[in-house]
PDB file of C-alpha atoms in Angstrom:
ATOM      1  CA  MET P   1      98.198 127.327  52.841  1.00 59.00           C
ATOM      2  CA  SER P   2      99.648 125.655  49.773  1.00 82.00           C
ATOM      3  CA  LEU P   3      97.915 122.513  48.600  1.00 92.00           C
ATOM      4  CA  SER P   4      98.314 120.567  45.399  1.00 95.00           C
ATOM      5  CA  ASP P   5      95.305 119.930  43.177  1.00 96.00           C
ATOM      6  CA  GLU P   6      95.291 116.314  44.355  1.00 96.00           C
ATOM      7  CA  GLU P   7      95.274 117.357  48.007  1.00 97.00           C
ATOM      8  CA  ILE P   8      92.432 119.793  47.404  1.00 97.00           C
ATOM      9  CA  LEU P   9      90.430 117.098  45.598  1.00 97.00           C
ATOM     10  CA  ALA P  10      91.008 114.616  48.426  1.00 96.00           C
ATOM     11  CA  LYS P  11      89.815 117.115  51.053  1.00 97.00           C
ATOM     12  CA  VAL P  12      86.793 118.134  48.979  1.00 97.00           C
ATOM     13  CA  GLN P  13      85.924 114.439  48.597  1.00 97.00           C
ATOM     14  CA  ASP P  14      86.231 113.961  52.370  1.00 96.00           C
ATOM     15  CA  THR P  15      83.931 116.949  52.855  1.00 97.00           C
ATOM     16  CA  LEU P  16      81.302 115.506  50.533  1.00 97.00           C
ATOM     17  CA  VAL P  17      81.545 112.065  52.114  1.00 96.00           C
ATOM     18  CA  GLU P  18      80.746 113.702  55.479  1.00 93.00           C
ATOM     19  CA  ALA P  19      78.003 115.999  54.197  1.00 95.00           C
ATOM     20  CA  LEU P  20      76.220 113.693  51.773  1.00 95.00           C
ATOM     21  CA  SER P  21      77.045 110.232  53.131  1.00 93.00           C
ATOM     22  CA  VAL P  22      78.416 109.146  49.757  1.00 95.00           C
ATOM     23  CA  ASP P  23      81.446 106.913  49.149  1.00 92.00           C
ATOM     24  CA  ASP P  24      84.637 108.701  48.191  1.00 86.00           C
ATOM     25  CA  ASP P  25      84.816 106.798  44.909  1.00 92.00           C
ATOM     26  CA  GLU P  26      81.435 108.296  43.980  1.00 96.00           C
ATOM     27  CA  ALA P  27      82.712 111.846  44.442  1.00 96.00           C
ATOM     28  CA  THR P  28      84.696 111.898  41.199  1.00 96.00           C
ATOM     29  CA  PRO P  29      85.698 115.302  39.794  1.00 97.00           C
ATOM     30  CA  ASP P  30      82.953 115.331  37.172  1.00 96.00           C
ATOM     31  CA  ALA P  31      80.208 114.086  39.506  1.00 97.00           C
ATOM     32  CA  THR P  32      77.328 116.551  39.856  1.00 97.00           C
ATOM     33  CA  LEU P  33      76.245 117.350  43.395  1.00 97.00           C
ATOM     34  CA  VAL P  34      72.511 117.120  42.764  1.00 96.00           C
ATOM     35  CA  GLY P  35      72.231 114.555  39.976  1.00 96.00           C
ATOM     36  CA  ASP P  36      75.006 112.136  40.913  1.00 97.00           C
ATOM     37  CA  LEU P  37      75.488 112.677  44.640  1.00 97.00           C
ATOM     38  CA  GLY P  38      71.885 113.385  45.648  1.00 96.00           C
ATOM     39  CA  ALA P  39      72.478 116.782  47.289  1.00 96.00           C
ATOM     40  CA  GLU P  40      69.439 118.825  48.276  1.00 93.00           C
ATOM     41  CA  SER P  41      69.245 122.551  48.915  1.00 88.00           C
ATOM     42  CA  ILE P  42      69.767 122.041  52.642  1.00 90.00           C
ATOM     43  CA  ASP P  43      73.029 120.226  51.945  1.00 95.00           C
ATOM     44  CA  PHE P  44      74.596 123.263  50.269  1.00 95.00           C
ATOM     45  CA  LEU P  45      74.764 125.179  53.561  1.00 94.00           C
ATOM     46  CA  ASP P  46      76.236 122.123  55.277  1.00 96.00           C
ATOM     47  CA  ILE P  47      78.856 121.806  52.508  1.00 97.00           C
ATOM     48  CA  VAL P  48      79.782 125.500  52.817  1.00 96.00           C
ATOM     49  CA  PHE P  49      80.281 125.185  56.590  1.00 96.00           C
ATOM     50  CA  ARG P  50      82.416 122.071  56.210  1.00 96.00           C
ATOM     51  CA  LEU P  51      84.584 123.604  53.469  1.00 97.00           C
ATOM     52  CA  GLU P  52      85.159 126.680  55.646  1.00 96.00           C
ATOM     53  CA  LYS P  53      86.278 124.465  58.507  1.00 95.00           C
ATOM     54  CA  ASN P  54      88.296 121.929  56.523  1.00 96.00           C
ATOM     55  CA  PHE P  55      90.198 124.542  54.472  1.00 97.00           C
ATOM     56  CA  ASP P  56      90.128 127.391  57.008  1.00 95.00           C
ATOM     57  CA  ILE P  57      88.541 129.802  54.525  1.00 95.00           C
ATOM     58  CA  LYS P  58      85.531 132.135  54.619  1.00 94.00           C
ATOM     59  CA  ILE P  59      82.873 131.702  51.946  1.00 95.00           C
ATOM     60  CA  PRO P  60      80.544 134.714  51.678  1.00 92.00           C
ATOM     61  CA  ARG P  61      76.876 134.006  50.974  1.00 87.00           C
ATOM     62  CA  GLY P  62      76.163 133.156  47.353  1.00 88.00           C
ATOM     63  CA  GLU P  63      79.800 133.050  46.269  1.00 92.00           C
ATOM     64  CA  LEU P  64      80.187 129.290  45.850  1.00 94.00           C
ATOM     65  CA  PHE P  65      76.534 128.481  45.178  1.00 91.00           C
ATOM     66  CA  PRO P  66      74.845 131.620  43.753  1.00 88.00           C
ATOM     67  CA  GLU P  67      71.198 132.006  44.698  1.00 80.00           C
ATOM     68  CA  ASP P  68      68.207 132.947  42.552  1.00 73.00           C
ATOM     69  CA  LEU P  69      69.914 131.916  39.337  1.00 73.00           C
ATOM     70  CA  THR P  70      66.655 131.183  37.633  1.00 67.00           C
ATOM     71  CA  SER P  71      64.085 133.269  39.476  1.00 68.00           C
ATOM     72  CA  ALA P  72      61.277 134.509  37.271  1.00 61.00           C
ATOM     73  CA  ASP P  73      62.328 138.149  37.444  1.00 68.00           C
ATOM     74  CA  SER P  74      66.017 137.526  36.765  1.00 72.00           C
ATOM     75  CA  GLY P  75      65.498 138.040  33.029  1.00 79.00           C
ATOM     76  CA  TYR P  76      67.973 135.264  32.397  1.00 87.00           C
ATOM     77  CA  VAL P  77      65.494 132.601  31.394  1.00 87.00           C
ATOM     78  CA  GLN P  78      63.241 132.445  28.370  1.00 87.00           C
ATOM     79  CA  ASP P  79      61.211 129.464  27.162  1.00 88.00           C
ATOM     80  CA  GLY P  80      63.054 127.101  29.439  1.00 88.00           C
ATOM     81  CA  GLN P  81      66.456 128.206  28.153  1.00 91.00           C
ATOM     82  CA  VAL P  82      69.114 130.334  29.788  1.00 91.00           C
ATOM     83  CA  THR P  83      69.500 133.519  27.716  1.00 91.00           C
ATOM     84  CA  GLU P  84      72.810 134.876  26.466  1.00 91.00           C
ATOM     85  CA  ASP P  85      72.625 137.515  29.201  1.00 90.00           C
ATOM     86  CA  GLY P  86      72.093 134.707  31.685  1.00 91.00           C
ATOM     87  CA  ILE P  87      75.143 132.815  30.411  1.00 93.00           C
ATOM     88  CA  ALA P  88      77.202 136.011  30.669  1.00 92.00           C
ATOM     89  CA  ALA P  89      75.962 136.572  34.230  1.00 90.00           C
ATOM     90  CA  LEU P  90      76.831 133.001  35.161  1.00 92.00           C
ATOM     91  CA  ARG P  91      80.341 133.385  33.757  1.00 93.00           C
ATOM     92  CA  GLN P  92      80.787 136.450  35.921  1.00 91.00           C
ATOM     93  CA  LYS P  93      79.214 134.980  39.082  1.00 91.00           C
ATOM     94  CA  MET P  94      80.731 131.529  38.730  1.00 93.00           C
ATOM     95  CA  PRO P  95      84.232 131.755  37.274  1.00 94.00           C
ATOM     96  CA  HIS P  96      84.873 128.434  39.037  1.00 95.00           C
ATOM     97  CA  ALA P  97      82.201 126.605  36.992  1.00 96.00           C
ATOM     98  CA  ASP P  98      82.274 125.080  33.519  1.00 95.00           C
ATOM     99  CA  VAL P  99      79.799 127.510  31.964  1.00 95.00           C
ATOM    100  CA  ASP P 100      80.914 126.560  28.443  1.00 95.00           C
ATOM    101  CA  LYS P 101      79.252 123.190  28.916  1.00 93.00           C
ATOM    102  CA  LEU P 102      75.973 124.877  29.890  1.00 94.00           C
ATOM    103  CA  ALA P 103      76.235 127.334  26.992  1.00 94.00           C
ATOM    104  CA  ALA P 104      76.344 124.384  24.588  1.00 95.00           C
ATOM    105  CA  ASP P 105      72.974 123.150  25.906  1.00 94.00           C
ATOM    106  CA  PRO P 106      71.459 126.018  27.897  1.00 93.00           C
ATOM    107  CA  GLN P 107      68.362 124.245  29.220  1.00 93.00           C
ATOM    108  CA  VAL P 108      67.349 125.632  32.623  1.00 90.00           C
ATOM    109  CA  GLU P 109      67.471 122.204  34.227  1.00 90.00           C
ATOM    110  CA  ASN P 110      71.125 121.913  33.220  1.00 93.00           C
ATOM    111  CA  ILE P 111      72.091 124.789  35.529  1.00 92.00           C
ATOM    112  CA  GLN P 112      72.311 122.431  38.476  1.00 92.00           C
ATOM    113  CA  ASN P 113      74.918 120.434  36.534  1.00 94.00           C
ATOM    114  CA  LEU P 114      77.305 123.371  36.989  1.00 95.00           C
ATOM    115  CA  PHE P 115      77.647 122.231  40.589  1.00 96.00           C
ATOM    116  CA  THR P 116      80.292 119.533  40.320  1.00 97.00           C
ATOM    117  CA  VAL P 117      83.050 118.247  42.565  1.00 97.00           C
ATOM    118  CA  GLN P 118      85.592 119.881  40.213  1.00 97.00           C
ATOM    119  CA  MET P 119      83.740 123.213  40.518  1.00 97.00           C
ATOM    120  CA  ILE P 120      84.203 123.122  44.291  1.00 98.00           C
ATOM    121  CA  CYS P 121      87.905 122.263  43.829  1.00 97.00           C
ATOM    122  CA  ASN P 122      88.346 125.230  41.461  1.00 97.00           C
ATOM    123  CA  PHE P 123      86.620 127.529  43.920  1.00 97.00           C
ATOM    124  CA  VAL P 124      88.697 126.354  46.885  1.00 97.00           C
ATOM    125  CA  LYS P 125      91.934 126.665  44.886  1.00 96.00           C
ATOM    126  CA  ALA P 126      91.111 130.247  43.933  1.00 95.00           C
ATOM    127  CA  LYS P 127      90.217 131.062  47.558  1.00 95.00           C
ATOM    128  CA  LEU P 128      93.442 129.575  48.887  1.00 95.00           C
ATOM    129  CA  ASN P 129      95.498 131.534  46.362  1.00 91.00           C
ATOM    130  CA  SER P 130      93.715 134.831  46.915  1.00 85.00           C
TER     131      SER P 130
ATOM    132  CA  MET O   1      51.697 117.949  76.568  1.00 70.00           C
ATOM    133  CA  ARG O   2      54.066 120.835  75.944  1.00 81.00           C
ATOM    134  CA  TRP O   3      56.712 120.328  73.300  1.00 86.00           C
ATOM    135  CA  ILE O   4      59.549 121.279  75.629  1.00 91.00           C
ATOM    136  CA  TRP O   5      62.245 118.622  75.880  1.00 95.00           C
ATOM    137  CA  ILE O   6      64.690 120.399  78.136  1.00 96.00           C
ATOM    138  CA  ASP O   7      63.961 121.476  81.703  1.00 96.00           C
ATOM    139  CA  LYS O   8      66.486 124.191  82.359  1.00 95.00           C
ATOM    140  CA  PHE O   9      69.624 125.776  81.009  1.00 96.00           C
ATOM    141  CA  LEU O  10      72.694 125.282  83.186  1.00 96.00           C
ATOM    142  CA  GLU O  11      74.884 127.476  81.024  1.00 96.00           C
ATOM    143  CA  LEU O  12      74.662 129.517  77.843  1.00 96.00           C
ATOM    144  CA  GLU O  13      77.813 131.182  76.587  1.00 97.00           C
ATOM    145  CA  SER O  14      76.615 133.388  73.739  1.00 97.00           C
ATOM    146  CA  GLY O  15      77.854 132.248  70.332  1.00 97.00           C
ATOM    147  CA  SER O  16      79.884 129.410  71.854  1.00 98.00           C
ATOM    148  CA  HIS O  17      78.136 126.646  73.789  1.00 98.00           C
ATOM    149  CA  ALA O  18      75.201 125.754  76.011  1.00 98.00           C
ATOM    150  CA  ARG O  19      74.323 123.082  78.557  1.00 98.00           C
ATOM    151  CA  ALA O  20      70.786 122.068  79.426  1.00 98.00           C
ATOM    152  CA  VAL O  21      69.303 119.460  81.719  1.00 98.00           C
ATOM    153  CA  LYS O  22      66.506 116.992  81.050  1.00 98.00           C
ATOM    154  CA  ASN O  23      65.202 114.980  83.987  1.00 98.00           C
ATOM    155  CA  ILE O  24      63.407 111.819  82.927  1.00 98.00           C
ATOM    156  CA  THR O  25      60.337 110.682  84.843  1.00 97.00           C
ATOM    157  CA  LEU O  26      57.753 107.938  84.613  1.00 96.00           C
ATOM    158  CA  ALA O  27      55.125 110.690  84.634  1.00 95.00           C
ATOM    159  CA  GLU O  28      55.908 111.023  80.921  1.00 95.00           C
ATOM    160  CA  GLU O  29      53.212 109.036  79.150  1.00 94.00           C
ATOM    161  CA  HIS O  30      55.330 107.833  76.255  1.00 94.00           C
ATOM    162  CA  LEU O  31      57.717 105.964  78.537  1.00 96.00           C
ATOM    163  CA  HIS O  32      54.920 103.503  79.347  1.00 96.00           C
ATOM    164  CA  ASP O  33      54.783 102.496  75.690  1.00 96.00           C
ATOM    165  CA  HIS O  34      58.487 102.874  74.933  1.00 96.00           C
ATOM    166  CA  PHE O  35      58.816 100.170  76.057  1.00 95.00           C
ATOM    167  CA  PRO O  36      56.450  98.226  78.347  1.00 94.00           C
ATOM    168  CA  GLY O  37      58.642  96.855  81.133  1.00 94.00           C
ATOM    169  CA  PHE O  38      61.712  98.681  79.793  1.00 96.00           C
ATOM    170  CA  PRO O  39      61.072 102.420  79.862  1.00 97.00           C
ATOM    171  CA  VAL O  40      63.781 104.354  78.017  1.00 97.00           C
ATOM    172  CA  MET O  41      63.835 107.867  76.605  1.00 98.00           C
ATOM    173  CA  PRO O  42      63.118 107.636  72.843  1.00 98.00           C
ATOM    174  CA  GLY O  43      66.103 108.575  70.707  1.00 97.00           C
ATOM    175  CA  SER O  44      63.988 110.958  68.652  1.00 97.00           C
ATOM    176  CA  LEU O  45      63.119 112.961  71.778  1.00 97.00           C
ATOM    177  CA  MET O  46      66.757 113.109  72.858  1.00 98.00           C
ATOM    178  CA  LEU O  47      67.510 114.486  69.402  1.00 97.00           C
ATOM    179  CA  GLU O  48      64.730 117.034  69.890  1.00 95.00           C
ATOM    180  CA  GLY O  49      66.193 118.042  73.262  1.00 97.00           C
ATOM    181  CA  MET O  50      69.596 118.566  71.664  1.00 98.00           C
ATOM    182  CA  ALA O  51      67.981 120.538  68.814  1.00 96.00           C
ATOM    183  CA  GLN O  52      66.202 122.769  71.335  1.00 95.00           C
ATOM    184  CA  THR O  53      69.460 123.326  73.252  1.00 97.00           C
ATOM    185  CA  GLY O  54      71.443 124.044  70.070  1.00 97.00           C
ATOM    186  CA  GLY O  55      68.629 125.968  68.375  1.00 95.00           C
ATOM    187  CA  ILE O  56      68.318 128.387  71.264  1.00 94.00           C
ATOM    188  CA  LEU O  57      72.118 128.728  71.353  1.00 96.00           C
ATOM    189  CA  LEU O  58      72.081 129.736  67.671  1.00 96.00           C
ATOM    190  CA  GLY O  59      68.970 131.914  68.011  1.00 93.00           C
ATOM    191  CA  GLU O  60      70.359 133.767  71.005  1.00 94.00           C
ATOM    192  CA  LYS O  61      73.492 134.723  69.084  1.00 96.00           C
ATOM    193  CA  ASN O  62      71.266 136.722  66.720  1.00 93.00           C
ATOM    194  CA  ASN O  63      68.959 138.044  69.462  1.00 91.00           C
ATOM    195  CA  PHE O  64      66.222 135.692  68.215  1.00 88.00           C
ATOM    196  CA  GLU O  65      65.795 137.805  65.082  1.00 87.00           C
ATOM    197  CA  HIS O  66      65.459 134.690  62.917  1.00 86.00           C
ATOM    198  CA  ILE O  67      63.162 131.720  63.203  1.00 87.00           C
ATOM    199  CA  VAL O  68      65.461 128.723  63.625  1.00 91.00           C
ATOM    200  CA  VAL O  69      64.325 125.529  61.985  1.00 90.00           C
ATOM    201  CA  LEU O  70      65.988 122.135  62.105  1.00 93.00           C
ATOM    202  CA  ALA O  71      67.135 121.401  58.574  1.00 93.00           C
ATOM    203  CA  LYS O  72      69.381 118.359  58.680  1.00 95.00           C
ATOM    204  CA  VAL O  73      70.963 115.862  61.028  1.00 96.00           C
ATOM    205  CA  PRO O  74      74.180 114.771  59.275  1.00 94.00           C
ATOM    206  CA  LYS O  75      75.149 112.540  62.180  1.00 94.00           C
ATOM    207  CA  VAL O  76      73.487 110.981  65.205  1.00 97.00           C
ATOM    208  CA  VAL O  77      74.897 108.080  67.208  1.00 98.00           C
ATOM    209  CA  TYR O  78      73.151 106.489  70.168  1.00 98.00           C
ATOM    210  CA  HIS O  79      75.683 104.887  72.479  1.00 98.00           C
ATOM    211  CA  SER O  80      73.490 103.973  75.405  1.00 97.00           C
ATOM    212  CA  TRP O  81      70.070 104.732  76.904  1.00 97.00           C
ATOM    213  CA  ALA O  82      68.500 106.909  79.579  1.00 98.00           C
ATOM    214  CA  CYS O  83      65.794 105.743  82.008  1.00 97.00           C
ATOM    215  CA  PRO O  84      63.328 107.332  84.433  1.00 98.00           C
ATOM    216  CA  GLY O  85      65.305 108.804  87.307  1.00 98.00           C
ATOM    217  CA  ASP O  86      68.222 109.690  85.062  1.00 98.00           C
ATOM    218  CA  THR O  87      69.370 113.249  84.506  1.00 98.00           C
ATOM    219  CA  LEU O  88      70.424 113.840  80.923  1.00 98.00           C
ATOM    220  CA  ILE O  89      72.777 116.732  80.359  1.00 98.00           C
ATOM    221  CA  TYR O  90      72.795 118.041  76.810  1.00 98.00           C
ATOM    222  CA  THR O  91      75.728 120.090  75.590  1.00 98.00           C
ATOM    223  CA  ALA O  92      75.674 122.007  72.330  1.00 98.00           C
ATOM    224  CA  LYS O  93      78.661 123.675  70.726  1.00 98.00           C
ATOM    225  CA  LEU O  94      78.224 126.124  67.872  1.00 98.00           C
ATOM    226  CA  LEU O  95      80.521 124.940  65.072  1.00 97.00           C
ATOM    227  CA  SER O  96      79.666 127.376  62.262  1.00 95.00           C
ATOM    228  CA  ASP O  97      77.055 129.960  61.473  1.00 95.00           C
ATOM    229  CA  ASN O  98      76.237 132.684  59.007  1.00 93.00           C
ATOM    230  CA  GLU O  99      73.135 134.637  57.998  1.00 90.00           C
ATOM    231  CA  LYS O 100      71.605 131.529  56.400  1.00 91.00           C
ATOM    232  CA  GLY O 101      71.895 129.163  59.352  1.00 94.00           C
ATOM    233  CA  GLY O 102      74.283 127.263  61.578  1.00 96.00           C
ATOM    234  CA  THR O 103      75.655 123.912  62.686  1.00 97.00           C
ATOM    235  CA  VAL O 104      76.000 122.591  66.231  1.00 98.00           C
ATOM    236  CA  ALA O 105      77.714 119.541  67.709  1.00 98.00           C
ATOM    237  CA  CYS O 106      75.759 118.040  70.589  1.00 98.00           C
ATOM    238  CA  GLU O 107      76.185 115.367  73.229  1.00 98.00           C
ATOM    239  CA  GLY O 108      73.920 113.878  75.859  1.00 98.00           C
ATOM    240  CA  HIS O 109      75.417 112.435  79.044  1.00 98.00           C
ATOM    241  CA  VAL O 110      74.032 110.691  82.115  1.00 98.00           C
ATOM    242  CA  GLY O 111      76.781 111.281  84.665  1.00 98.00           C
ATOM    243  CA  ASP O 112      79.999 110.386  82.855  1.00 98.00           C
ATOM    244  CA  ARG O 113      78.245 108.048  80.448  1.00 98.00           C
ATOM    245  CA  LEU O 114      77.905 109.274  76.854  1.00 98.00           C
ATOM    246  CA  VAL O 115      74.369 108.420  75.722  1.00 98.00           C
ATOM    247  CA  VAL O 116      74.061 110.230  72.399  1.00 98.00           C
ATOM    248  CA  GLU O 117      76.011 112.520  70.100  1.00 98.00           C
ATOM    249  CA  ALA O 118      74.839 114.403  67.028  1.00 98.00           C
ATOM    250  CA  GLU O 119      75.507 117.142  64.558  1.00 97.00           C
ATOM    251  CA  ILE O 120      72.551 119.328  63.654  1.00 97.00           C
ATOM    252  CA  VAL O 121      72.199 121.898  60.851  1.00 97.00           C
ATOM    253  CA  PHE O 122      69.662 124.712  61.258  1.00 95.00           C
ATOM    254  CA  PHE O 123      68.269 127.159  58.716  1.00 93.00           C
ATOM    255  CA  HIS O 124      67.171 130.690  59.467  1.00 91.00           C
ATOM    256  CA  LEU O 125      63.736 131.752  58.335  1.00 85.00           C
ATOM    257  CA  ASP O 126      62.373 135.244  58.649  1.00 77.00           C
ATOM    258  CA  ALA O 127      58.883 135.721  60.020  1.00 71.00           C
ATOM    259  CA  ASN O 128      58.065 138.401  57.450  1.00 71.00           C
ATOM    260  CA  ASP O 129      59.107 136.179  54.533  1.00 72.00           C
ATOM    261  CA  PRO O 130      55.936 135.592  52.473  1.00 68.00           C
ATOM    262  CA  ASP O 131      56.912 131.941  52.099  1.00 65.00           C
ATOM    263  CA  VAL O 132      56.917 131.506  55.867  1.00 65.00           C
ATOM    264  CA  LYS O 133      53.598 133.150  56.703  1.00 64.00           C
ATOM    265  CA  GLY O 134      50.986 130.609  57.607  1.00 59.00           C
ATOM    266  CA  VAL O 135      53.530 127.917  58.368  1.00 60.00           C
ATOM    267  CA  ASP O 136      52.702 126.135  61.586  1.00 54.00           C
ATOM    268  CA  GLN O 137      55.111 127.641  64.085  1.00 53.00           C
ATOM    269  CA  LYS O 138      55.101 124.649  66.385  1.00 53.00           C
ATOM    270  CA  ASN O 139      57.462 122.947  63.974  1.00 52.00           C
ATOM    271  CA  PHE O 140      60.116 125.557  64.606  1.00 60.00           C
ATOM    272  CA  VAL O 141      62.863 124.978  67.094  1.00 60.00           C
ATOM    273  CA  PHE O 142      61.738 127.776  69.284  1.00 60.00           C
ATOM    274  CA  SER O 143      58.491 129.578  69.824  1.00 60.00           C
ATOM    275  CA  MET O 144      57.444 131.702  72.762  1.00 57.00           C
ATOM    276  CA  ASN O 145      56.257 128.501  74.409  1.00 69.00           C
ATOM    277  CA  LEU O 146      59.707 126.942  74.319  1.00 79.00           C
ATOM    278  CA  MET O 147      61.338 130.199  75.328  1.00 80.00           C
ATOM    279  CA  SER O 148      59.780 129.799  78.777  1.00 82.00           C
ATOM    280  CA  VAL O 149      62.629 127.364  79.502  1.00 86.00           C
ATOM    281  CA  MET O 150      64.936 130.383  79.576  1.00 84.00           C
ATOM    282  CA  GLU O 151      63.040 131.697  82.608  1.00 84.00           C
ATOM    283  CA  VAL O 152      63.372 128.527  84.690  1.00 86.00           C
ATOM    284  CA  GLY O 153      65.366 129.176  87.841  1.00 83.00           C
ATOM    285  CA  LYS O 154      65.309 132.944  87.459  1.00 83.00           C
ATOM    286  CA  ALA O 155      62.818 133.389  90.326  1.00 83.00           C
ATOM    287  CA  GLY O 156      65.504 132.152  92.718  1.00 84.00           C
ATOM    288  CA  THR O 157      66.732 128.842  94.026  1.00 81.00           C
ATOM    289  CA  GLY O 158      64.276 128.515  96.902  1.00 85.00           C
ATOM    290  CA  ASP O 159      67.072 128.522  99.462  1.00 83.00           C
TER     291      ASP O 159
END
């Protein structure tokens, strides 16, 4: 399937409108799923299922939304900050996310801001081209 | 009262769809309060019946290895109502599933009349997960109590 960036964005927005009951003008590319769109952990599974259906792709567990990013034994968090090892791990696990932005202010609570509408678009684009 | 909101399975095609029946009767206490003079099946209990139909459909696909818990109802629309004497037929279709959970699309009909439709998302929990131990199991979609609905009709039709 060959879709333009605009078409991917429009379908991702439709997906989020269905899953999160937000308006499509709220789901801007830089909107964060948790902070701006009010997503909860339960919604991430719903979003994965809808993306699989809407784009006809398979999303293995943890690929789009990695789990246990900040668990106590991960070694990636120290004093409320993501360590350099943690940033490196995130770059490897989430090539679709803007990790540079997190690296500039690596507070643990900023990790959830990696999950943006644009991040999902990047992920879907890579999946469709793979 | 037993928390069983379906009477019998009519059909269960593993990993695909299921149909269950719920007969509504004035013997159900809540119908005398909901509402006095106008007894109708509460929408929340129709949703529960659909969740039990869809939850067992999802659980069966994995041989009931996971505890299935209702996580989210992205959509529910009530089109009509169901009264004592009505037979509600719930259908559940498995839309998506993976090791973390699944989604079903459900409908409830009385005859040809669409009464309710919903989408329901379930999560899988594992009984040996330390976070799950001690959680009150009656909140889960299925327990051994609910599983007795799978046995209904198996003793024969009585013909």
